[in-house]
Amino acid sequence: MFSLQYLVSRPVEEGLMKLDMEPLGPLGHGPGLGPGLGPRVVEVKSLTRWSQTPPAHGGLLADYSLSGELPAHKHCPFPYNPTLNHKVVLWNGDISELSLDAIVHSTNESMTERSPHSDRIHHRAGRGLRDEIINEVIECRTGGVRVTQGHNLPARFIIHTVGPKYNVKYQTAAENSLHMCYRNVLQKAKELNLQTLGLCVINSVRRNYPPDRGAHIALRTLRRHLELPSYSQLDAVVLAVDNVDLSIYEVLLPLYFPRSSAEEAQSRWLLPADIGGSLGEPVLPDRQIRIIDNPHHALTGKCSLQPAAAQCSAPCKGNGALTKPPCRIRASSRVLSQIGTIGCSRAYMPLTS
């Protein structure tokens, strides 16, 4: 029978297992631990950038052009851009472990959210974070942001934001609020001149927000802001996701940040028709004023426009036929004030009764 000292001292090549007397393994390598048995810290340089992430399925993409189905977009609205791809990281892990300039904390308006995401941040940040919230921050409105120090976190700052509750009846309001969350977070990062940012999934299943809808808004808003020269200081945005959201982001991220010309071409079929506005904001078609060319008005010069629900005295063509009685139009007073400048060569689309 061998003694414990003998087992520890014998070399491995003699066929005997070498015992490790450290109960948590070698120093700095225990579960969730960093050097010196401290909490784990993840450096951004150790993470794989999206541009270096191999495409799923070995890069084999379906050729939708052979299906005969028309694409949702004639040209890809989010073209292949290696520079932007290098700024994005998709990471499955605990955001409180990231050593960045700032991380994002999704909470409630009273900033007393109890969730695994919030609990990890508060536990690691320590009592100082709670004191700062109680004494200085106090609250945060839905769609807004508040900034605190990182305290004991590896991150310098914490950007707190409040995601919306989702209700099908008020879907538009929820989408606008979620967009404002991401937009305000990115604007705050620009104001603070941050170079690295840890971005969590702000929409929450606990608030009934569909994960896929939330991911579309998050990714298109991020893409549109990174395209702007004013956000060039952002070197890395880490999308910290859990196991539930990981598969969703793996599918949708190539649509907004294609890694090749092939992925760019494929996204024309896979992207939704609604890709938001210039900053990724939801677009409401019923609130847009459509303007069409009307040569008849240019010839006759007759157009007696009046504010709101006015009538046009000149006969207008609607759906290929003269409207009778004269068509009703809807126009804002601001647009009406410009009629004298632009003339009547452009008329408002008639409203169908």
XYZ file of C-alpha atoms in Angstrom:
353
model
C 0.000 0.000 0.000
C 1.386 3.369 -1.053
C 1.503 6.364 1.250
C -0.072 9.685 0.282
C 3.375 11.278 0.098
C 4.505 8.559 -2.313
C 1.515 9.044 -4.631
C 2.048 12.797 -4.783
C 5.756 12.570 -5.445
C 5.787 9.760 -8.052
C 5.978 10.866 -11.694
C 3.011 10.358 -13.995
C 4.944 8.168 -16.416
C 5.111 5.433 -13.803
C 1.375 4.938 -14.247
C 0.327 6.477 -10.946
C -2.124 9.384 -10.738
C -0.583 12.551 -9.398
C -2.805 14.081 -6.720
C -3.509 17.779 -6.605
C -3.791 18.967 -3.028
C -5.567 22.194 -4.027
C -9.287 21.581 -3.296
C -10.345 23.887 -6.162
C -7.662 22.833 -8.580
C -4.595 24.892 -9.510
C -4.617 28.488 -8.371
C -6.748 30.656 -10.578
C -8.401 27.745 -12.408
C -11.291 26.846 -10.148
C -14.867 27.139 -11.417
C -15.680 30.797 -11.976
C -12.392 31.889 -10.435
C -9.558 33.978 -11.744
C -5.948 34.431 -10.625
C -5.492 34.106 -6.896
C -8.879 32.420 -6.376
C -10.635 35.716 -7.136
C -13.808 36.094 -9.215
C -13.435 35.268 -12.868
C -12.580 38.149 -15.208
C -13.028 37.897 -18.977
C -10.925 40.230 -21.111
C -12.349 41.367 -24.431
C -9.131 40.436 -26.235
C -9.768 36.801 -25.326
C -13.139 36.772 -27.107
C -13.680 35.831 -30.738
C -14.880 38.664 -32.938
C -17.867 38.079 -35.206
C -15.649 38.518 -38.266
C -13.596 35.541 -37.053
C -16.591 33.333 -36.261
C -17.015 30.610 -38.884
C -20.425 30.487 -40.583
C -22.842 27.851 -39.395
C -23.162 24.578 -41.320
C -19.697 25.012 -42.767
C -20.751 28.047 -44.765
C -23.180 26.060 -46.927
C -26.010 28.457 -47.738
C -29.256 27.776 -49.529
C -29.653 29.454 -52.922
C -33.084 31.039 -52.630
C -32.855 32.457 -56.147
C -33.558 28.953 -57.458
C -36.866 28.770 -55.609
C -38.514 31.334 -57.865
C -39.574 33.337 -54.818
C -38.906 37.058 -55.019
C -36.634 38.468 -52.295
C -38.025 40.846 -49.688
C -35.354 43.384 -50.679
C -33.979 44.191 -54.131
C -30.637 45.123 -52.593
C -29.286 44.019 -49.245
C -29.955 46.831 -46.734
C -27.100 45.606 -44.526
C -24.139 44.943 -46.833
C -21.080 42.898 -45.950
C -18.722 45.088 -43.902
C -15.660 43.409 -42.324
C -14.869 46.515 -40.253
C -18.246 46.480 -38.521
C -18.119 42.709 -38.092
C -14.840 43.056 -36.211
C -16.530 45.346 -33.678
C -19.143 42.734 -32.706
C -18.739 39.767 -30.372
C -21.423 37.149 -29.705
C -20.698 35.651 -26.299
C -22.619 33.179 -24.172
C -21.750 34.020 -20.586
C -22.180 36.137 -17.460
C -21.992 39.834 -18.345
C -20.746 40.695 -14.832
C -17.462 38.908 -15.634
C -16.573 41.159 -18.570
C -13.703 43.603 -18.177
C -15.016 46.457 -20.341
C -15.575 50.181 -20.183
C -19.257 49.555 -19.405
C -21.871 46.834 -19.257
C -25.639 47.167 -19.639
C -28.019 46.197 -16.856
C -31.677 45.586 -17.729
C -33.826 46.376 -14.704
C -37.224 47.812 -13.709
C -38.235 51.422 -13.107
C -37.571 51.268 -9.361
C -34.256 49.510 -10.130
C -35.137 46.663 -7.778
C -35.324 43.918 -10.409
C -34.850 40.387 -9.077
C -33.586 38.177 -11.860
C -30.482 36.045 -12.386
C -29.044 38.832 -14.558
C -29.606 41.547 -11.934
C -28.652 39.367 -8.990
C -25.259 38.522 -10.477
C -24.470 42.173 -11.180
C -25.529 43.368 -7.713
C -23.808 40.502 -5.920
C -20.491 41.127 -7.600
C -20.672 44.936 -7.595
C -21.235 44.944 -3.845
C -23.123 47.195 -1.477
C -21.715 50.315 -3.117
C -23.939 49.866 -6.161
C -27.086 49.571 -4.064
C -26.143 52.667 -2.050
C -25.512 54.697 -5.214
C -28.883 53.679 -6.649
C -30.766 54.493 -3.442
C -29.049 57.818 -2.755
C -28.411 59.213 -6.230
C -30.102 57.376 -9.100
C -33.390 56.380 -7.419
C -35.294 55.404 -10.582
C -35.180 54.980 -14.352
C -38.008 55.407 -16.850
C -38.889 52.797 -19.463
C -36.680 53.372 -22.489
C -34.332 55.637 -20.543
C -30.832 55.050 -19.179
C -28.990 55.850 -15.953
C -25.268 55.436 -15.325
C -23.510 54.286 -12.157
C -19.983 53.314 -11.266
C -18.991 49.683 -11.710
C -17.832 49.403 -8.077
C -16.427 45.869 -7.612
C -17.212 44.797 -11.172
C -14.422 44.494 -13.742
C -16.367 47.073 -15.812
C -15.852 50.787 -15.096
C -19.501 51.776 -15.532
C -22.950 50.213 -15.505
C -25.560 51.594 -17.900
C -28.989 50.769 -16.482
C -32.053 50.688 -18.715
C -35.664 49.546 -18.437
C -37.197 47.411 -21.158
C -40.908 47.567 -21.997
C -43.709 45.174 -21.210
C -45.124 43.553 -24.330
C -48.782 43.432 -25.204
C -50.048 42.619 -28.689
C -52.586 45.417 -28.378
C -49.772 47.916 -27.756
C -47.118 46.272 -29.899
C -46.041 49.513 -31.577
C -45.451 51.242 -28.250
C -43.394 48.309 -26.988
C -41.248 48.253 -30.133
C -40.602 51.986 -29.887
C -39.641 51.708 -26.221
C -37.277 48.805 -26.854
C -35.625 50.675 -29.704
C -35.152 53.689 -27.429
C -33.470 51.462 -24.841
C -30.799 50.343 -27.295
C -30.502 53.766 -28.895
C -30.079 55.571 -25.566
C -27.528 53.008 -24.390
C -25.438 53.531 -27.525
C -25.778 57.307 -27.294
C -24.638 57.217 -23.676
C -21.655 55.101 -24.698
C -20.777 57.781 -27.245
C -21.165 60.574 -24.677
C -18.844 58.759 -22.272
C -16.413 58.055 -25.128
C -16.460 54.336 -24.356
C -14.449 51.953 -26.497
C -15.851 48.650 -25.233
C -19.434 47.870 -24.256
C -21.161 44.763 -22.928
C -24.723 44.696 -24.255
C -27.239 42.366 -22.641
C -30.591 41.287 -24.080
C -32.855 44.084 -22.852
C -36.165 42.561 -23.905
C -37.348 40.007 -21.387
C -39.581 36.966 -21.596
C -40.670 37.867 -18.071
C -42.242 40.966 -19.617
C -43.806 38.832 -22.377
C -41.534 40.230 -25.097
C -41.055 37.720 -27.960
C -37.304 36.971 -28.091
C -37.077 36.941 -31.885
C -38.846 40.293 -32.291
C -36.598 41.822 -29.673
C -33.477 40.453 -31.370
C -34.441 42.025 -34.710
C -34.805 45.456 -33.089
C -31.562 45.079 -31.135
C -29.453 44.018 -34.112
C -30.764 46.514 -36.642
C -30.415 49.373 -34.120
C -26.855 48.329 -33.311
C -25.967 48.012 -36.992
C -27.363 51.425 -37.945
C -25.501 53.161 -35.120
C -22.182 51.445 -35.815
C -22.467 52.621 -39.421
C -22.385 56.253 -38.265
C -18.970 57.976 -38.166
C -19.840 59.460 -34.766
C -19.740 55.957 -33.248
C -16.341 55.033 -34.646
C -14.815 55.174 -31.149
C -16.615 51.929 -30.236
C -14.074 49.187 -30.797
C -16.013 46.240 -29.380
C -19.647 45.567 -28.529
C -20.059 42.252 -26.733
C -23.542 40.779 -27.119
C -23.790 38.822 -23.872
C -26.589 36.267 -24.266
C -27.814 33.260 -22.320
C -28.555 29.798 -23.669
C -32.120 30.724 -24.664
C -31.142 33.733 -26.786
C -27.916 32.258 -28.163
C -29.592 30.200 -30.890
C -31.757 33.171 -31.930
C -28.787 35.501 -32.280
C -26.770 32.876 -34.143
C -29.521 32.777 -36.777
C -30.287 36.510 -36.990
C -26.830 38.046 -36.599
C -25.696 37.010 -40.131
C -28.674 38.911 -41.570
C -27.578 42.227 -40.083
C -23.827 41.567 -40.018
C -23.170 39.202 -42.962
C -19.681 37.687 -42.916
C -19.455 37.114 -46.645
C -20.993 38.157 -49.934
C -22.920 34.881 -49.928
C -24.523 35.655 -46.555
C -25.287 39.160 -47.794
C -27.077 37.792 -50.857
C -29.023 35.265 -48.806
C -30.211 37.914 -46.344
C -32.327 39.551 -49.079
C -34.746 36.638 -48.726
C -34.456 36.108 -44.962
C -34.679 39.666 -43.651
C -38.169 40.890 -42.761
C -39.738 43.484 -45.029
C -39.789 45.930 -42.109
C -36.184 46.792 -41.269
C -36.926 50.060 -39.498
C -35.786 53.579 -40.264
C -32.363 55.149 -40.617
C -31.511 54.402 -36.969
C -33.394 51.123 -36.741
C -36.499 52.732 -35.283
C -39.919 51.227 -36.056
C -41.598 52.814 -39.066
C -45.327 53.452 -38.901
C -46.795 53.456 -42.438
C -50.118 54.926 -41.318
C -48.320 58.050 -40.079
C -46.378 58.668 -43.266
C -47.618 61.268 -45.765
C -47.301 59.889 -49.247
C -46.670 62.358 -52.080
C -47.124 61.504 -55.743
C -46.563 63.363 -58.972
C -49.758 64.687 -60.513
C -49.160 66.224 -63.951
C -52.802 67.366 -64.159
C -52.283 69.826 -61.304
C -49.108 71.103 -62.947
C -51.087 71.918 -66.105
C -54.175 73.462 -64.565
C -52.555 75.105 -61.573
C -55.790 74.551 -59.669
C -55.410 73.320 -56.149
C -57.220 74.966 -53.257
C -55.617 73.135 -50.341
C -56.891 73.798 -46.852
C -55.500 72.418 -43.594
C -56.659 68.974 -42.457
C -59.275 67.087 -44.427
C -59.411 69.746 -47.152
C -60.755 69.208 -50.643
C -59.005 69.771 -53.917
C -61.044 71.664 -56.524
C -59.142 70.127 -59.422
C -60.156 66.633 -60.530
C -57.514 64.119 -59.462
C -56.746 60.717 -60.836
C -57.153 57.916 -58.369
C -56.538 54.311 -59.412
C -56.569 55.295 -63.085
C -59.925 57.124 -63.058
C -61.157 60.608 -62.298
C -62.425 60.937 -58.777
C -65.923 62.226 -58.408
C -66.644 64.037 -56.170
C -63.238 65.752 -55.681
C -60.815 63.677 -53.634
C -60.269 64.256 -49.943
C -56.703 64.830 -48.823
C -54.913 64.964 -45.521
C -52.034 67.378 -45.095
C -50.244 69.075 -42.249
C -50.175 72.851 -41.977
C -46.393 72.767 -42.370
C -46.654 71.011 -45.719
C -49.510 73.253 -46.841
C -47.382 76.321 -46.208
C -44.899 75.030 -48.772
C -47.455 74.607 -51.552
C -46.819 78.114 -52.818
C -43.136 77.245 -53.219
C -43.355 73.837 -54.825
C -46.523 74.524 -56.813
C -49.160 71.937 -57.533
C -47.007 69.564 -59.559
C -46.995 67.248 -56.537
C -50.261 66.245 -54.931
C -51.199 64.142 -51.958
C -52.401 60.615 -52.480
C -56.205 60.584 -52.359
C -57.722 58.786 -49.410
C -60.080 56.012 -50.361
C -63.486 56.353 -48.798
